[in-house]
């Protein structure tokens, strides 16, 4: 059975006065139930907690202080989930609330634990309703927004589809007579190669679109077909699940990265930098080798063994990739430039390489900022 991750944004679900759009929520729940009857496993990523909480608290203007937004989310999340439970009940379906922070996915053990729980919830026949746990997310540790969270969940579950539902039919390109819906984005298209029409003033900020494209790029890299489509049109979810073409579809990578490497690329935070010489940069890029101490010039930051670091080429300063260091920063500095034997003499018991090839991913321009632009708590998308 295929997993289908559907993301619903705040502007689709909540009106400007902070009231839930009940008819939209009920209609999307009906769609999810239909997809489930088709034999799929729908998972919902729903925003709207902050806007809903502000409405409940009678706060008309969106505050800018993080604490206020977090408090509003705590109020709104309960209201939102209760409403989902009511909407699923007549269909005999039980929803399950799951609140995640990016730190839950940053550590391999909690990442795997989240996966096990979600899989169990699907086996039990529930529909997980996921949101970021806004009350504990911090500026440094946030998904960026729920498009990124939805892409992370799609990768975590090895989903077949990711549907980013929004207030537009999809992405638009410039046609002879004005903006035209862009039907297909082939696998491997870099985000900046997508010929977007200038939609300024359309009511949907470019920031939101950039984040959707970055999320689509993340998910397709893991083999997840991603669709950007309307959150208010009926039947989009079951149509996509039946293989019909709706909105803008991003083709999945033909050879997706393995689950561990996807986690390393997208979920594990970078805690330092290792600068390498030209020879090491070439060996990593062209031959897929491990990084040995002899090619290391410097280590920056206070990372520990097991932390992820960015590997940077000396000279042009380009990012070669990201890997898990098998040594703490101080030890990397001690062994930098040494051949393997000298490393052993200097640090008995040191790992045979600074980064093992199985724990390294090459930088890919499509994943340049990992979709971490913007701050989800500050935007309503
Ligand atoms: N977690 C936020 C909320 O529920 C939304 C974040 C987003 O929309 O990206 O209000």
Coordinates of C-alpha atoms and ligand atoms in Angstrom, one line a residue, residues 7 9-10 46-51 73 77 80 131-132 134 144-147 376-377 379-381, ligand 1:
X7 CA -0.1 19.1 3.2
X9 CA -1.7 25.3 4.4
X10 CA -3.0 28.0 6.8
X46 CA -1.8 20.4 8.6
X47 CA -0.9 23.9 9.3
X48 CA -3.3 26.4 10.8
X49 CA -2.6 26.0 14.6
X50 CA -1.3 29.5 15.0
X51 CA -3.9 31.3 13.0
X73 CA -0.2 27.5 18.5
X77 CA -3.6 23.0 17.8
X80 CA -7.7 22.2 15.0
X131 CA 2.1 19.5 12.6
X132 CA 5.3 21.0 13.8
X134 CA 5.5 25.0 17.5
X144 CA 11.4 26.2 8.1
X145 CA 7.8 25.6 7.3
X146 CA 5.3 22.8 6.9
X147 CA 6.1 22.3 3.2
X376 CA 7.6 28.8 9.5
X377 CA 6.4 30.4 12.7
X379 CA 4.7 33.1 8.0
X380 CA 1.3 31.8 7.2
X381 CA 1.5 29.7 4.1
Ligands
LIG1 N1 3.0 25.1 12.4 C1 2.4 26.3 11.9 C2 0.9 26.3 12.3 O1 0.3 25.3 12.5 C3 2.4 26.5 10.4 C4 3.7 26.4 9.8 C5 3.6 26.6 8.2 O2 2.5 26.8 7.8 O3 4.5 26.4 7.5 O4 0.3 27.3 12.4

